[in-house]
Amino acid sequence: MTTENKRHALGESTLAAITGGSGAAVVESLKDIAPDLAEWIISFSYGDVMARPGLDLRSRQFATIAALTAMGTATSQLRVHIHGALNVGCQPSEIIEAILQMAVFAGFPAAINGLNVAREVFRECDVTVGT
Amino acid sequence: MTTENKRHALGESTLAAITGGSGAAVVESLKDIAPDLAEWIISFSYGDVMARPGLDLRSRQFATIAALTAMGTATSQLRVHIHGALNVGCQPSEIIEAILQMAVFAGFPAAINGLNVAREVFRECDVTVGT
Amino acid sequence: MTTENKRHALGESTLAAITGGSGAAVVESLKDIAPDLAEWIISFSYGDVMARPGLDLRSRQFATIAALTAMGTATSQLRVHIHGALNVGCQPSEIIEAILQMAVFAGFPAAINGLNVAREVFRECDVTVGT
Amino acid sequence: MTTENKRHALGESTLAAITGGSGAAVVESLKDIAPDLAEWIISFSYGDVMARPGLDLRSRQFATIAALTAMGTATSQLRVHIHGALNVGCQPSEIIEAILQMAVFAGFPAAINGLNVAREVFRECDVTVGT
Amino acid sequence: MTTENKRHALGESTLAAITGGSGAAVVESLKDIAPDLAEWIISFSYGDVMARPGLDLRSRQFATIAALTAMGTATSQLRVHIHGALNVGCQPSEIIEAILQMAVFAGFPAAINGLNVAREVFRECDVTVGT
Amino acid sequence: MTTENKRHALGESTLAAITGGSGAAVVESLKDIAPDLAEWIISFSYGDVMARPGLDLRSRQFATIAALTAMGTATSQLRVHIHGALNVGCQPSEIIEAILQMAVFAGFPAAINGLNVAREVFRECDVTVGT
């Protein structure tokens, strides 16, 4: 297998592990407007970066959720990665904690808006917060 | 002990565990200009939020480091929390991973600037990245 | 009354003065997902911070509206605080000025988006801008 | 013609060249809430700034689209300026490139969200990307 | 006097009232690289916007300080406008309050960084916070 | 040559064309802390993205400079890309225009801070703005 194929294959499997979706679906969603972006998402974001062994997938998802909550400009990506956190074994209550913590670092509006996204995802997944 | 004293005491111990510093030093650093902010940092940020049992301190530090790297406006706080991550048992290589991952979510400049802060902290602490 | 009860009570009354809403409603809105956040909003945001005597409520609302307009990531909170500004005696035309001023500091898109929120709030409240 | 009239007239013609819209429509859209903002948009943004001869309109639109994509807080203004880019002769595929490039500088979520806006504009304009 | 001259003159006097500086100094500081920006600062920012009668200068400075603190990307402008707030009669303790309040809306790092700027300005001006 | 080698080689040549620097220097600067980031900068940022034929290098630099100016969190990267803009044939006066335009979209502080970076780069390169 060529290096390029390996990057793609590794990205595919990491993408599946985190988002539960397939690379084919990513390609399909972008093929009309920017097919190369789909390839970058698979090979670079998931193959080169998220697949790296140096940090476990749970920690990676807490990092992503915190960052997207703090930025406040990436609601649909936050939704994907809250799903992803559930997929890699983060507890709903832990996801809430990572979002709540952003009240300290990025302010209450960021935390509240992040929680509203989490609530939607939890409902879609029929998940309850064990508080 | 009153509730207020409990919040402060819990904040003090959490602050010590993460930053290695004392509440007294925080109070000292702000007493000339905003003494109440020092109390909020201890009782609210560390006592109410960071001390919560629902997420382990390592995960909390990955979340904080990722968010501050992505925001790009809080260099000195990022420095404090990279120290903090080392204090609660995050490996230097794991800290690097959390920062690198921000290249995907917040862009390469955010990741590069975050790494430069990590490099300084690692040097101060005489820590080497086991790559 | 304990310190903790005092913080909560002061937060409740400040929240009522600014938003016109009750702490009970805040608690209700978050009890399914993050009940402690409701308590922080009441006791910390409104009790510890917004209730402080050192700055009048009108000036606090101008500060909040300007910041949320400039940030551009907190539309629903901007809506709440434009309502809040009307509640504490800010004139509609003054609210518009604070938002317009953000064209200078955060750019025209921020100011235009902020004005669109103000227009919606003014319509809900049947308020007209006395220009 | 007075200087003030010249600024307004130059702004009107630049606004028409870029957005395809009229100053009258801008004035109409803001006359209920902030009529002076309409005048600033015409005379300052388009008359003083965008009309300057030192940079061609195509380059100005690439700059605007890149900045609004990176900021992530100005969706409706990004929509206007993608229309504007088409109006001044930018190719759809070039607009996509400017947005894609933001994956490097502002992260993948910013680029993906920008592309989604471009897709909508291209559909409205019955434009296809020549990939 | 022409409209253009009136805008400039009004901007000059507003600039002087807020910053204590002269339009000539602004022009001097930018004449090597972007002389027209100096004119925009005087005529647009201070003449068209900040000089408007609909909001008092104290409220305008609280709005500006809050926004620049929340944004976190404009340290030198925050410095100028903390000076400006003192010039138009804001009390040091009130300026601190406006900055502290940003802990709620933009997070503790923004508030702490804003306070550090205020401390420097107060020292330069030999001002003490009456706490 | 493998695909991976092609990406690297293309990235190297694009990096050289824009920054005037070598991939070896990028690798050197990051080898102590995050050697893979150096490879991503070369192969992904410059090889996959910036090298794409769909948009000329001048337009790409205007887009980058505008975005980094608007974001306000990437001073050292803005410096690199103003150098880069000069390297690919952008006139100093055009670079100033792209930065000035950000006063409209991201506010005056962003534009002023961007200009200060440009001034430094122009001095380093002994370039004068032909105004």
Short mmCIF file of C-alpha atoms in Angstrom, two decimals, chain A residues 3-126:
data_model
loop_
_atom_site.label_atom_id
_atom_site.label_comp_id
_atom_site.label_asym_id
_atom_site.label_seq_id
_atom_site.Cartn_x
_atom_site.Cartn_y
_atom_site.Cartn_z
CA THR A 3 1.92 6.03 1.82
CA GLU A 4 -0.99 8.02 0.41
CA ASN A 5 -3.27 5.00 0.58
CA LYS A 6 -2.13 4.34 4.13
CA ARG A 7 -2.95 7.89 5.19
CA HIS A 8 -6.39 7.55 3.63
CA ALA A 9 -7.05 4.13 5.15
CA LEU A 10 -5.92 5.25 8.60
CA GLY A 11 -8.06 8.37 8.27
CA GLU A 12 -11.08 6.27 7.25
CA SER A 13 -10.78 4.03 10.28
CA THR A 14 -10.20 6.92 12.70
CA LEU A 15 -13.10 8.85 11.20
CA ALA A 16 -15.30 5.78 11.64
CA ALA A 17 -14.17 5.29 15.22
CA ILE A 18 -14.88 8.91 16.17
CA THR A 19 -17.82 10.01 14.07
CA GLY A 20 -19.36 6.65 13.31
CA GLY A 21 -19.56 7.82 9.71
CA SER A 22 -17.75 6.75 6.57
CA GLY A 23 -15.21 8.53 4.45
CA ALA A 24 -17.55 7.87 1.53
CA ALA A 25 -20.20 10.03 3.17
CA VAL A 26 -17.72 12.87 3.66
CA VAL A 27 -16.67 12.60 0.04
CA GLU A 28 -20.30 12.54 -1.06
CA SER A 29 -21.15 15.65 0.97
CA LEU A 30 -18.40 17.74 -0.62
CA LYS A 31 -18.01 16.28 -4.11
CA ASP A 32 -20.11 19.02 -5.74
CA ILE A 33 -18.08 21.91 -4.41
CA ALA A 34 -14.70 20.88 -2.98
CA PRO A 35 -13.90 17.19 -3.37
CA ASP A 36 -10.30 17.72 -2.29
CA LEU A 37 -11.47 19.05 1.06
CA ALA A 38 -13.11 15.68 1.69
CA GLU A 39 -9.78 14.00 1.03
CA TRP A 40 -7.99 16.42 3.38
CA ILE A 41 -10.52 15.76 6.13
CA ILE A 42 -9.94 12.02 5.79
CA SER A 43 -6.18 11.88 5.16
CA PHE A 44 -4.95 14.93 7.02
CA SER A 45 -7.41 15.66 9.87
CA TYR A 46 -8.21 12.05 10.73
CA GLY A 47 -5.25 10.19 9.17
CA ASP A 48 -2.32 12.45 10.04
CA VAL A 49 -3.60 14.19 13.18
CA MET A 50 -6.43 12.50 15.06
CA ALA A 51 -5.00 9.01 14.52
CA ARG A 52 -1.70 9.78 16.21
CA PRO A 53 -0.96 7.37 19.03
CA GLY A 54 0.39 9.97 21.47
CA LEU A 55 -2.97 10.89 22.98
CA ASP A 56 -6.00 8.66 23.56
CA LEU A 57 -9.22 9.34 21.66
CA ARG A 58 -11.17 10.29 24.77
CA SER A 59 -8.69 13.05 25.63
CA ARG A 60 -8.70 14.19 22.00
CA GLN A 61 -12.47 14.58 22.09
CA PHE A 62 -12.41 16.56 25.34
CA ALA A 63 -9.82 18.84 23.72
CA THR A 64 -11.92 19.28 20.58
CA ILE A 65 -15.17 19.89 22.44
CA ALA A 66 -13.54 22.44 24.71
CA ALA A 67 -11.94 24.29 21.81
CA LEU A 68 -15.07 24.40 19.66
CA THR A 69 -17.16 25.53 22.64
CA ALA A 70 -14.65 28.28 23.41
CA MET A 71 -14.46 29.44 19.78
CA GLY A 72 -18.24 29.63 19.46
CA THR A 73 -18.12 29.71 15.67
CA ALA A 74 -18.43 26.01 14.84
CA THR A 75 -21.78 24.74 16.06
CA SER A 76 -22.21 21.95 13.55
CA GLN A 77 -18.66 20.68 14.13
CA LEU A 78 -19.27 20.77 17.88
CA ARG A 79 -22.34 18.61 17.29
CA VAL A 80 -20.28 16.08 15.30
CA HIS A 81 -17.63 15.92 18.01
CA ILE A 82 -20.07 15.54 20.90
CA HIS A 83 -21.42 12.54 19.00
CA GLY A 84 -17.81 11.52 18.52
CA ALA A 85 -17.07 11.81 22.24
CA LEU A 86 -19.97 9.47 23.00
CA ASN A 87 -18.65 7.09 20.36
CA VAL A 88 -15.19 6.84 21.92
CA GLY A 89 -16.50 6.27 25.42
CA CYS A 90 -16.78 9.70 27.02
CA GLN A 91 -19.66 9.77 29.49
CA PRO A 92 -22.37 12.38 28.91
CA SER A 93 -21.63 13.85 32.32
CA GLU A 94 -17.95 14.20 31.40
CA ILE A 95 -18.84 15.98 28.16
CA ILE A 96 -20.95 18.41 30.15
CA GLU A 97 -18.02 19.04 32.49
CA ALA A 98 -15.67 19.89 29.62
CA ILE A 99 -18.25 22.35 28.27
CA LEU A 100 -19.05 23.85 31.69
CA GLN A 101 -15.37 24.46 32.32
CA MET A 102 -15.37 26.85 29.38
CA ALA A 103 -17.44 29.26 31.47
CA VAL A 104 -14.15 30.00 33.23
CA PHE A 105 -11.96 30.29 30.14
CA ALA A 106 -14.28 31.66 27.44
CA GLY A 107 -17.23 33.06 29.38
CA PHE A 108 -20.74 31.97 30.28
CA PRO A 109 -22.31 32.55 26.83
CA ALA A 110 -19.84 30.10 25.26
CA ALA A 111 -20.62 27.47 27.90
CA ILE A 112 -24.39 27.94 27.65
CA ASN A 113 -24.34 27.73 23.86
CA GLY A 114 -22.16 24.61 24.04
CA LEU A 115 -24.56 22.98 26.48
CA ASN A 116 -27.48 23.65 24.17
CA VAL A 117 -25.69 21.73 21.44
CA ALA A 118 -24.94 18.89 23.86
CA ARG A 119 -28.60 18.73 24.92
CA GLU A 120 -29.65 18.30 21.26
CA VAL A 121 -27.09 15.57 20.64
CA PHE A 122 -28.03 13.72 23.82
CA ARG A 123 -31.70 13.80 22.78
CA GLU A 124 -30.89 12.49 19.31
CA CYS A 125 -28.89 9.67 20.88
CA ASP A 126 -31.46 9.02 23.61
#
